[in-house]
Coordinates of C-alpha atoms and ligand atoms in Angstrom, one line a residue:
Chain A
M252 CA 71.5 94.0 9.2
K253 CA 69.2 90.9 10.5
L254 CA 71.6 87.8 9.4
L255 CA 68.8 85.3 10.5
E256 CA 65.0 85.3 10.7
I257 CA 62.3 83.0 11.7
K258 CA 58.6 83.8 10.9
N259 CA 55.6 82.1 11.9
L260 CA 57.3 78.6 12.4
M261 CA 55.2 75.7 13.1
F262 CA 56.8 72.6 14.1
S263 CA 55.9 69.4 16.5
Y264 CA 57.4 66.2 17.2
N265 CA 54.7 63.3 16.3
N266 CA 52.1 65.8 17.3
H267 CA 52.9 65.8 21.1
F268 CA 54.9 68.8 21.4
N269 CA 54.3 72.2 19.3
L270 CA 56.6 74.7 18.7
E271 CA 55.0 78.1 17.3
I272 CA 57.6 81.1 17.0
E273 CA 56.0 84.2 15.7
Y274 CA 59.3 86.0 14.7
L275 CA 62.8 85.7 16.2
Y276 CA 65.6 87.2 14.6
L277 CA 69.6 88.0 15.0
E278 CA 71.5 90.6 13.9
K279 CA 75.2 90.9 12.9
G280 CA 77.4 91.1 15.7
E281 CA 74.6 90.4 18.5
F282 CA 74.7 88.4 21.3
V283 CA 71.3 87.0 22.0
S284 CA 70.2 84.3 24.4
I285 CA 67.4 82.1 24.9
I286 CA 66.2 81.1 28.4
G287 CA 63.2 78.9 29.5
P288 CA 62.1 75.7 31.6
N289 CA 63.4 72.4 30.7
G290 CA 61.4 70.8 27.6
S291 CA 60.4 74.4 26.5
G292 CA 61.7 74.0 23.1
K293 CA 64.8 75.7 23.3
T294 CA 67.1 72.9 21.9
T295 CA 64.1 72.4 19.4
V296 CA 64.9 75.7 17.7
L297 CA 68.4 74.7 17.1
K298 CA 67.8 71.7 15.4
L299 CA 65.6 73.5 13.0
L300 CA 68.1 76.1 12.4
T301 CA 70.4 73.3 11.5
L302 CA 68.1 71.0 9.6
L303 CA 68.4 68.2 12.0
E304 CA 64.3 68.4 11.8
K305 CA 62.2 69.6 9.5
K306 CA 59.9 72.4 10.1
K307 CA 56.3 71.9 9.1
S308 CA 55.5 75.7 8.0
G309 CA 57.1 79.0 8.0
E310 CA 60.2 80.6 7.1
I311 CA 63.8 80.6 8.2
I312 CA 65.6 83.2 6.4
L313 CA 69.5 83.0 6.3
F314 CA 71.3 86.1 4.9
D315 CA 67.9 86.5 2.7
K316 CA 67.7 82.9 1.5
E317 CA 65.4 80.0 2.9
I318 CA 67.6 77.6 4.9
E319 CA 66.4 74.5 3.1
N320 CA 67.9 75.9 -0.2
Y321 CA 71.4 75.7 1.3
S322 CA 73.3 72.8 0.3
K323 CA 74.7 70.9 3.9
K324 CA 78.4 72.3 2.9
E325 CA 77.4 75.9 2.6
L326 CA 75.0 76.0 5.2
F327 CA 77.9 75.2 7.8
K328 CA 80.4 77.8 6.3
K329 CA 77.7 80.3 7.9
I330 CA 76.5 78.3 10.9
S331 CA 78.5 76.7 13.8
V332 CA 76.8 74.4 16.4
V333 CA 78.0 73.2 20.1
P334 CA 75.3 70.8 21.0
Q335 CA 74.1 70.2 24.2
E336 CA 75.8 67.2 24.6
F337 CA 78.0 64.9 22.1
F338 CA 79.1 61.4 22.8
T339 CA 80.8 59.0 20.3
S340 CA 81.6 55.4 20.5
F341 CA 85.3 55.1 19.4
D342 CA 88.8 56.3 20.6
F343 CA 88.6 59.5 18.6
T344 CA 91.5 62.4 20.1
V345 CA 90.7 65.6 20.7
E346 CA 92.4 67.0 17.5
D347 CA 90.4 64.5 15.5
I348 CA 87.1 66.1 16.8
I349 CA 88.4 69.5 16.7
S350 CA 89.3 69.2 12.9
T351 CA 86.1 68.2 11.8
G352 CA 85.3 72.0 12.1
R353 CA 87.3 72.4 9.0
I354 CA 85.6 69.7 6.8
P355 CA 82.9 72.4 5.3
Y356 CA 86.1 74.2 3.5
E357 CA 87.2 70.7 2.6
T358 CA 90.7 71.5 2.7
L359 CA 93.4 70.1 4.8
F360 CA 96.3 72.5 4.4
S361 CA 98.9 74.1 6.9
K362 CA 96.3 77.2 6.9
D363 CA 93.8 74.6 8.7
E364 CA 96.3 73.7 11.0
D365 CA 97.4 77.0 12.0
I366 CA 93.7 78.3 12.7
I367 CA 93.2 74.9 14.8
I368 CA 96.4 75.2 16.7
K369 CA 95.7 79.1 17.3
T370 CA 92.0 78.4 18.8
M371 CA 93.0 75.4 20.9
K372 CA 95.8 77.9 22.6
K373 CA 92.8 80.4 23.2
T374 CA 90.5 78.2 25.1
N375 CA 93.3 76.1 26.5
T376 CA 92.6 72.9 24.9
L377 CA 96.2 72.4 23.3
K378 CA 97.0 70.2 26.1
F379 CA 94.8 67.7 25.4
K380 CA 95.4 67.5 21.6
E381 CA 96.4 63.8 21.8
R382 CA 93.9 62.7 24.5
V383 CA 91.1 60.4 23.4
Y384 CA 87.9 62.9 23.8
N385 CA 86.0 60.2 25.8
T386 CA 88.5 60.3 28.9
L387 CA 87.9 64.1 29.4
S388 CA 85.8 65.4 32.1
G389 CA 82.2 66.9 30.9
G390 CA 83.8 70.3 31.1
E391 CA 86.8 69.6 29.5
K392 CA 84.4 68.2 26.9
Q393 CA 82.5 71.2 26.6
R394 CA 85.6 73.4 25.7
V395 CA 86.6 71.1 23.1
M396 CA 83.0 71.2 21.1
L397 CA 83.4 75.3 21.5
T398 CA 86.7 74.9 20.0
R399 CA 85.2 72.8 17.2
A400 CA 82.7 75.6 16.7
L401 CA 85.3 78.3 16.6
V402 CA 87.6 76.9 14.2
Q403 CA 84.6 76.4 11.7
N404 CA 84.9 80.1 11.7
T405 CA 81.5 80.9 10.7
D406 CA 79.2 84.3 11.0
I407 CA 76.8 82.4 13.4
L408 CA 77.5 80.8 16.5
L409 CA 74.8 78.4 17.9
L410 CA 75.6 77.4 21.4
D411 CA 73.3 74.8 23.6
E412 CA 74.1 75.5 27.4
F413 CA 78.0 75.5 26.1
V414 CA 79.1 76.1 29.6
S415 CA 76.6 74.4 31.6
Q416 CA 79.3 71.7 33.1
I417 CA 82.1 74.3 33.1
D418 CA 83.8 75.8 36.2
P419 CA 83.4 79.5 37.2
G420 CA 86.8 80.1 36.4
Y421 CA 86.6 78.7 32.4
T422 CA 82.9 79.9 32.4
Q423 CA 83.9 83.6 32.9
Q424 CA 86.9 83.0 30.3
L425 CA 84.7 81.4 27.7
V426 CA 81.7 83.5 27.6
R427 CA 84.0 86.5 27.8
M428 CA 85.6 84.9 24.6
V429 CA 82.4 84.3 22.9
K430 CA 81.2 87.6 23.6
E431 CA 84.4 89.3 22.1
E432 CA 83.9 87.3 19.1
S433 CA 80.6 89.0 18.9
V434 CA 81.9 92.4 19.6
K435 CA 85.2 92.5 18.0
N436 CA 85.0 90.1 15.3
N437 CA 81.1 90.8 14.6
K438 CA 79.8 87.2 14.8
S439 CA 76.5 86.7 15.8
V440 CA 75.6 84.8 18.7
L441 CA 72.6 82.5 19.6
S442 CA 72.8 81.0 22.9
I443 CA 70.7 78.7 25.1
F444 CA 71.4 79.2 28.9
H445 CA 70.0 77.8 32.0
D446 CA 72.1 80.5 34.0
V447 CA 69.8 83.3 34.0
N448 CA 72.6 85.9 35.3
L449 CA 74.8 84.8 32.6
A450 CA 72.4 85.4 30.1
S451 CA 71.6 88.9 31.2
L452 CA 75.1 90.1 32.1
Y453 CA 76.5 89.0 28.3
S454 CA 73.0 89.3 25.9
D455 CA 72.1 92.2 24.1
R456 CA 68.7 90.6 23.8
I457 CA 67.0 87.7 25.6
Y458 CA 64.1 85.3 24.4
I459 CA 62.0 83.7 27.1
F460 CA 60.6 80.4 26.2
K461 CA 57.8 78.6 27.6
E462 CA 55.6 75.4 26.2
G463 CA 57.2 76.0 23.1
K464 CA 56.3 79.6 22.5
I465 CA 58.3 82.8 22.6
K466 CA 56.8 84.4 26.1
Y467 CA 58.8 87.3 26.5
S468 CA 61.6 89.2 24.4
G469 CA 63.9 92.4 24.9
K470 CA 66.9 93.9 26.5
P471 CA 67.7 92.2 30.0
E472 CA 66.4 94.9 31.8
E473 CA 63.2 94.8 30.3
I474 CA 62.4 91.4 30.8
I475 CA 64.5 89.8 33.7
T476 CA 61.7 90.9 36.4
E477 CA 60.4 88.8 39.6
K478 CA 57.2 88.9 37.9
I479 CA 58.4 86.8 35.1
M480 CA 60.6 84.7 36.6
K481 CA 57.9 83.7 38.8
E482 CA 55.6 83.1 36.0
I483 CA 58.1 81.3 33.7
F484 CA 60.0 79.3 36.4
D485 CA 57.5 79.7 39.3
I486 CA 60.5 80.9 41.6
D487 CA 60.8 83.2 44.0
C488 CA 63.4 85.8 43.8
I489 CA 64.6 89.1 44.5
I490 CA 66.1 91.1 41.2
T491 CA 69.3 93.3 42.3
E492 CA 70.9 95.4 39.6
H493 CA 74.6 94.5 38.7
P494 CA 76.9 96.9 40.7
T495 CA 79.3 97.9 37.6
K496 CA 77.5 96.4 34.3
K497 CA 73.8 98.1 35.5
K498 CA 72.1 94.5 34.4
P499 CA 69.6 92.9 36.4
Q500 CA 70.8 89.9 38.4
V501 CA 68.4 87.3 40.2
I502 CA 69.0 86.3 43.9
F503 CA 67.1 83.3 45.0
E504 CA 64.7 83.7 48.1
Y505 CA 65.5 80.9 50.6
Chain B
M237 CA 107.3 46.1 7.8
G238 CA 103.6 44.6 7.0
I239 CA 105.1 43.8 3.2
V240 CA 108.0 41.7 4.7
F241 CA 105.4 40.1 7.0
I242 CA 103.3 39.3 4.1
I243 CA 106.1 37.8 1.9
L244 CA 107.3 35.4 4.5
S245 CA 103.9 34.4 5.4
I246 CA 103.3 33.6 1.5
I247 CA 106.5 31.5 1.8
L248 CA 105.3 29.9 4.9
F249 CA 101.7 29.0 3.6
T250 CA 103.1 27.7 0.2
S251 CA 105.4 25.5 1.7
L252 CA 103.1 23.6 3.9
G253 CA 100.5 21.2 2.8
T254 CA 99.5 17.6 2.4
V255 CA 103.1 17.4 0.3
K256 CA 105.8 19.1 2.3
I257 CA 107.9 21.7 0.0
P258 CA 111.1 23.1 1.7
F259 CA 111.3 26.7 2.2
K260 CA 114.4 26.9 -0.3
N261 CA 112.4 24.9 -3.3
V262 CA 109.5 27.4 -2.8
I263 CA 112.0 30.3 -3.1
L264 CA 113.9 28.7 -6.2
A265 CA 110.4 28.4 -7.6
F266 CA 109.2 32.0 -7.0
A267 CA 112.6 33.1 -8.4
N268 CA 111.9 31.1 -11.5
N269 CA 115.1 28.8 -10.8
S270 CA 113.4 25.5 -9.6
D271 CA 115.0 22.2 -11.0
N272 CA 111.8 20.2 -9.7
P273 CA 108.7 20.4 -12.1
L274 CA 106.2 18.3 -9.5
Y275 CA 107.1 21.0 -6.8
D276 CA 106.3 23.5 -9.3
R277 CA 103.2 22.4 -10.5
I278 CA 102.1 22.0 -6.9
I279 CA 103.0 25.4 -5.9
F280 CA 101.9 27.5 -9.2
N281 CA 98.7 25.2 -9.9
L282 CA 97.4 24.5 -6.5
R283 CA 99.0 26.3 -3.5
L284 CA 99.9 30.0 -4.7
P285 CA 96.6 30.9 -6.2
R286 CA 95.1 29.2 -2.8
V287 CA 97.3 31.2 -0.4
I288 CA 97.1 34.4 -2.2
G289 CA 93.3 34.3 -2.5
T290 CA 93.2 33.8 1.0
L291 CA 94.9 36.4 2.1
L292 CA 93.1 38.6 -0.3
I293 CA 89.9 37.2 1.1
G294 CA 91.2 37.9 4.8
A295 CA 92.1 41.1 3.9
I296 CA 88.4 42.0 2.1
L297 CA 86.8 40.9 5.0
A298 CA 88.7 42.5 7.8
I299 CA 88.4 45.9 5.8
A300 CA 84.6 45.2 5.4
G301 CA 84.2 44.5 9.1
N302 CA 86.2 48.1 9.9
D303 CA 83.9 50.0 7.7
F304 CA 81.0 48.4 9.2
Q305 CA 81.8 48.8 12.7
M306 CA 82.8 52.6 12.1
I307 CA 79.7 53.3 9.7
I308 CA 77.3 51.6 12.4
K309 CA 78.9 53.1 15.1
N310 CA 78.9 49.7 16.8
P311 CA 82.6 48.4 17.5
L312 CA 81.5 44.8 17.4
A313 CA 79.6 44.5 14.2
D314 CA 80.2 41.8 11.8
P315 CA 79.7 42.3 7.9
F316 CA 77.5 39.4 7.8
I317 CA 74.7 40.9 10.1
I318 CA 73.1 42.6 7.3
G319 CA 71.8 39.4 5.4
I320 CA 74.6 38.6 3.1
S321 CA 75.5 35.2 4.3
S322 CA 71.9 34.0 5.0
G323 CA 71.2 35.3 1.0
A324 CA 74.5 33.5 0.1
S325 CA 73.3 30.3 1.5
F326 CA 69.9 30.6 0.1
G327 CA 71.3 31.1 -3.3
A328 CA 73.4 28.0 -2.9
V329 CA 70.8 25.6 -1.9
I330 CA 68.4 26.9 -4.5
Y331 CA 71.0 26.5 -7.4
T332 CA 71.6 22.7 -6.0
A333 CA 67.7 22.2 -5.2
L334 CA 67.1 23.3 -8.8
K335 CA 70.0 21.5 -10.3
S336 CA 70.1 18.1 -8.7
V337 CA 66.7 17.6 -7.5
Y338 CA 64.8 19.1 -10.4
G339 CA 67.4 18.6 -13.0
I340 CA 66.9 21.7 -14.4
D341 CA 69.8 23.2 -16.0
L342 CA 70.9 26.9 -15.2
P343 CA 73.1 29.1 -17.3
F344 CA 75.0 30.4 -14.3
G345 CA 77.2 28.5 -11.9
I346 CA 76.5 28.4 -8.1
E347 CA 79.0 31.0 -7.2
T348 CA 76.5 33.7 -9.2
F349 CA 73.5 32.3 -7.6
A350 CA 75.2 32.6 -4.1
F351 CA 76.1 36.4 -5.0
I352 CA 72.8 37.4 -6.6
F353 CA 70.9 36.4 -3.4
A354 CA 73.7 37.8 -0.7
L355 CA 72.9 41.1 -2.9
I356 CA 69.2 40.8 -2.8
A357 CA 69.1 39.8 0.8
T358 CA 71.1 42.9 1.8
I359 CA 68.8 45.0 -0.4
I360 CA 65.5 43.6 1.5
T361 CA 67.4 44.4 4.7
F362 CA 68.1 48.1 4.0
S363 CA 64.5 48.7 2.3
L364 CA 62.8 47.1 5.7
A365 CA 65.2 49.4 7.8
K366 CA 64.8 52.7 6.0
E367 CA 62.7 55.2 7.6
G368 CA 62.2 58.3 5.5
K369 CA 65.6 59.2 4.1
K370 CA 67.3 57.5 7.1
I371 CA 68.5 54.1 8.0
P372 CA 68.8 53.8 11.5
V373 CA 71.5 51.5 13.0
V374 CA 69.0 49.6 15.4
S375 CA 66.6 48.8 12.5
L376 CA 69.3 47.7 10.4
I377 CA 70.3 45.2 12.8
L378 CA 66.9 44.2 13.5
S379 CA 65.8 43.7 9.9
G380 CA 69.2 41.9 9.2
V381 CA 68.0 39.4 11.9
I382 CA 64.7 39.1 10.2
V383 CA 65.9 38.8 6.8
G384 CA 68.7 36.1 8.0
F385 CA 66.0 34.0 9.8
V386 CA 63.5 34.0 6.7
F387 CA 66.6 33.2 4.4
N388 CA 67.8 30.5 6.7
S389 CA 64.2 28.8 7.3
I390 CA 63.7 28.2 3.8
S391 CA 67.3 26.9 3.1
T392 CA 66.9 24.7 6.1
L393 CA 63.5 23.4 5.0
F394 CA 65.0 22.4 1.6
T395 CA 68.0 20.7 3.1
V396 CA 65.6 18.6 5.1
L397 CA 63.6 18.1 2.4
F398 CA 66.4 16.9 0.0
W399 CA 69.5 16.3 2.4
Q400 CA 71.1 13.5 0.4
N401 CA 71.6 16.4 -2.4
L402 CA 72.5 19.3 -0.2
L403 CA 74.7 18.0 2.1
H404 CA 78.0 19.3 0.0
V405 CA 76.3 22.4 -0.1
N406 CA 76.4 22.7 3.6
F407 CA 80.1 22.1 3.5
W408 CA 80.7 24.7 0.7
L409 CA 79.0 27.2 2.5
M410 CA 81.2 26.7 5.8
G411 CA 83.8 28.4 3.7
S412 CA 86.9 26.9 2.1
T413 CA 89.3 28.8 -0.5
G414 CA 90.5 25.5 -1.7
N415 CA 88.7 25.9 -5.0
I416 CA 90.3 29.5 -5.8
V417 CA 92.2 29.6 -9.2
W418 CA 94.2 32.5 -10.5
N419 CA 91.3 33.9 -12.5
D420 CA 89.5 34.7 -9.0
L421 CA 92.2 36.8 -8.0
I422 CA 91.6 39.3 -10.4
I423 CA 88.2 39.9 -9.2
L424 CA 89.3 39.8 -5.6
T425 CA 92.0 42.0 -6.1
I426 CA 89.9 44.7 -8.0
F427 CA 87.5 44.7 -5.0
L428 CA 90.2 45.1 -2.6
V429 CA 91.5 47.8 -4.3
L430 CA 88.2 49.7 -4.8
Q431 CA 87.8 49.3 -0.9
I432 CA 91.2 50.9 -0.1
A433 CA 90.2 53.7 -2.8
V434 CA 86.9 54.6 -1.1
N435 CA 88.3 54.4 2.6
F436 CA 91.5 57.1 1.6
I437 CA 89.3 59.1 -0.4
F438 CA 86.4 59.6 2.0
K439 CA 88.8 59.1 5.1
K440 CA 87.6 62.4 6.9
H441 CA 84.3 61.9 5.8
I442 CA 84.0 58.3 7.4
E443 CA 85.6 59.2 10.2
V444 CA 83.1 62.3 11.0
V445 CA 80.2 59.7 10.1
A446 CA 81.8 57.2 13.0
M447 CA 81.6 59.9 15.7
G448 CA 78.0 60.6 15.3
D449 CA 75.2 61.7 12.6
E450 CA 74.9 65.1 14.1
I451 CA 78.4 66.0 14.2
S452 CA 78.4 65.1 10.9
I453 CA 75.8 67.2 9.9
F454 CA 77.5 70.2 11.7
S455 CA 80.5 69.5 9.4
G456 CA 78.6 69.9 6.4
I457 CA 78.5 66.4 5.4
N458 CA 75.3 64.2 4.6
P459 CA 76.0 61.2 6.5
E460 CA 73.6 58.9 4.8
K461 CA 75.1 59.4 1.7
I462 CA 78.7 58.5 2.9
K463 CA 76.9 55.3 4.5
L464 CA 75.6 54.5 1.2
I465 CA 78.6 54.7 -0.4
V466 CA 81.0 52.6 2.0
L467 CA 78.2 49.9 2.7
T468 CA 77.7 49.5 -1.1
I469 CA 81.3 48.9 -2.0
N470 CA 81.5 46.5 0.9
V471 CA 78.5 44.6 0.3
F472 CA 79.4 44.0 -3.3
A473 CA 83.1 43.0 -2.3
V474 CA 81.7 40.7 0.5
S475 CA 79.4 39.2 -1.9
V476 CA 82.1 38.4 -4.1
V477 CA 84.1 36.9 -1.5
V478 CA 81.2 34.7 -0.2
S479 CA 80.3 33.6 -3.5
K480 CA 84.0 32.2 -4.1
A481 CA 84.8 31.1 -0.9
G482 CA 81.5 30.3 1.3
I483 CA 80.9 32.1 4.5
I484 CA 83.9 32.8 6.5
G485 CA 83.1 34.4 10.1
F486 CA 84.9 36.3 13.0
V487 CA 87.4 37.7 10.3
G488 CA 85.6 40.8 9.8
L489 CA 84.4 41.0 13.2
I490 CA 87.5 40.5 15.8
I491 CA 90.5 41.7 13.3
P492 CA 89.3 45.1 12.8
H493 CA 88.4 45.3 16.5
L494 CA 91.8 44.2 17.8
V495 CA 93.6 46.5 15.0
R496 CA 91.7 49.5 15.8
K497 CA 92.7 48.9 19.6
I498 CA 96.3 49.7 18.5
T499 CA 95.6 52.1 15.6
G500 CA 92.7 53.7 17.0
P501 CA 89.8 54.8 14.6
N502 CA 92.1 56.7 12.2
I503 CA 90.7 55.3 8.9
Y504 CA 94.3 55.4 7.0
Y505 CA 95.7 53.0 9.6
S506 CA 92.9 51.0 10.7
T507 CA 92.3 50.2 7.1
I508 CA 95.9 48.9 6.4
G509 CA 96.1 47.4 9.4
S510 CA 93.0 45.4 9.1
M511 CA 94.3 44.5 5.4
I512 CA 97.8 43.1 6.6
Y513 CA 96.1 41.7 9.8
G514 CA 93.2 40.2 8.3
G515 CA 94.7 38.5 5.4
I516 CA 97.6 36.7 7.7
F517 CA 94.9 35.4 10.1
L518 CA 93.1 34.1 7.5
G519 CA 96.4 32.4 6.0
F520 CA 96.9 31.1 9.1
A521 CA 93.2 29.6 9.6
D522 CA 93.6 28.2 6.1
L523 CA 96.9 26.6 7.0
F524 CA 95.4 25.0 10.3
S525 CA 92.5 23.7 8.2
R526 CA 94.5 21.8 5.5
Y527 CA 97.6 20.9 7.2
L528 CA 96.7 19.3 10.8
F529 CA 93.9 17.4 9.3
R530 CA 95.6 16.4 6.2
P531 CA 95.0 14.8 3.5
T532 CA 91.4 16.1 4.3
E533 CA 90.6 19.6 5.4
L534 CA 88.3 21.2 7.9
P535 CA 86.2 24.2 6.6
I536 CA 87.9 27.4 7.2
G537 CA 84.6 29.0 8.5
V538 CA 84.5 26.4 11.5
T539 CA 88.6 27.1 12.1
T540 CA 87.8 30.8 12.3
S541 CA 84.6 30.5 14.3
L542 CA 87.0 28.3 16.7
V543 CA 89.4 30.9 17.0
G544 CA 86.9 33.4 17.4
L545 CA 85.7 31.6 20.3
L546 CA 89.1 31.9 22.1
F547 CA 88.4 35.7 22.0
L548 CA 85.0 35.4 23.6
Ligands
LIG657 N1 63.4 63.4 19.0 C1 62.3 63.9 20.0 N2 61.0 63.2 19.7 C2 60.0 63.7 20.4 N3 59.8 64.4 21.3 C3 60.9 65.1 21.6 C4 62.3 64.8 20.7 N4 63.2 65.9 21.1 C5 62.9 66.5 22.1 N5 61.4 66.1 22.2 C6 60.4 66.7 23.4 O1 60.2 68.2 22.9 C7 60.0 69.2 23.9 C8 61.1 69.9 23.8 O2 62.5 69.5 23.6 P1 64.0 70.6 23.8 O3 64.8 69.7 23.6 O4 63.5 71.5 23.0 O5 63.5 71.2 25.2 P2 64.8 72.4 25.9 O6 64.1 73.5 26.2 O7 65.8 72.3 25.1 O8 64.9 71.4 27.3 P3 66.4 71.2 28.5 O9 66.2 73.0 29.2 O10 66.0 70.6 29.3 O11 67.2 71.5 27.3 C9 60.3 68.1 25.3 O12 58.8 67.8 25.8 C10 60.9 66.9 24.7 O13 60.6 66.1 25.5
LIG658 MG1 67.8 71.6 25.6

């Protein structure tokens, strides 16, 4: 079942960057990634999906309904987001920030408290509970923002480079956790990655963006090729197969 | 603890003044057990309304400052940055010019004029700052500066032209809680209660707006709606204060900033903290203004600004 579909979408920032998406979809329980060079429009797609920016034309259908017809509250019971970066001017604690994930439900009963604590244990952020968010390291902040999205308990998770500053140990743990959300709990994940190998290893499908357009889309083994990597990122690389998962992995040429 | 603090300061502030009334007599008078009718008259007709009014005004200004700082995400914003003060001064100057220079009889008093122009100036600031449905913080501050500049220039022009008639307006504008009477306390209390109610009802919403616009949207909140509600109630509250007591700066800037250093940005604690310390701070400023310079007074706005200087 397709939870989310983008059709013939057009958008531009004051006419200097043009995004054009003919078709993009996300099925229930799918883990889909977006990769592409800096400035290719990946974050812009998430902004359009969350109504931070307004599309020029086209359709974005969420559960058979155009997203512009959702109230903010209803929309964010279906979609949660980990933004590329998040700053705040005040000394809010980690718990303050994570608990905002429950605002769409507008209840602050013990049930919410339970979900928050349980999720914080899973992401190993409980020990920061009382800490001021601004004093955390970059990777710790990203773990907090992932926790915030998880407590929102939505069908769709939108992740914007959510492990870009996270060490290898936590990267594996968190990506696995998100993968598990999709496999076991049937959540749909749309995740932007710069690490092509991570995207290839965990994704059911990948969209490759360049200059505001989808250049390729398909299963990792179909589109992670030496030729396409050269064309998209202008890198010289060798593609090998992951010994156990049988997914393509990129090795850089010297 | 805060309540005890407030009661003690009310007794202290009521006792001290041009005529010094011993603490014992103040307490006796409060207990309706006084044997000195002169003290009674001073306490109940002159001092008590002023003292309570000062506490209320300090509380309103500090809560407004806290809300402004949170909502526009600037830990050192002042509620006056959006043109309230220059609008109010303009209203007061225009009123006096019309009345004493041109001899026009006006149906409203100087307070009403100040209040109306404070609102007009704020509305102009907001409409200048508006970009589509959003009000970006930078344009809000810039528009506030522009509106302030324009209104102040016209006020200055009038003051230069008719300085003899307008001298006392300038004094009034520098702030004084000396003209507060029992009746004023009602409207001040109403606005203080409204401010607290809005902060408590929208606690989570105000906090998430202070965290940022994007995270508000991701939490299903429309940040512009929350900003509008919170700013509107505070603009009204501050405009009422300005119309009753002139322009009293720094309370709304310094107090909430210091209070949040202790309470953090939690809206319950920072609102209550701002209320208590804003009130007590202004009470001391008022005491300083009228006690040290007795039998005359220093405008309270000058005192708070001097104290503010100490923090810079
Ligand atoms: N608010 C904005 N106003 C104008 N142009 C913008 C705005 N936000 C992004 N752009 C431009 O739009 C293009 C796409 O930006 P986007 O953030 O979607 O890229 P991205 O693919 O996420 O890049 P990165 O990998 O660096 O995060 C870039 O050229 C960027 O400069
Ligand atoms: Mg991006």
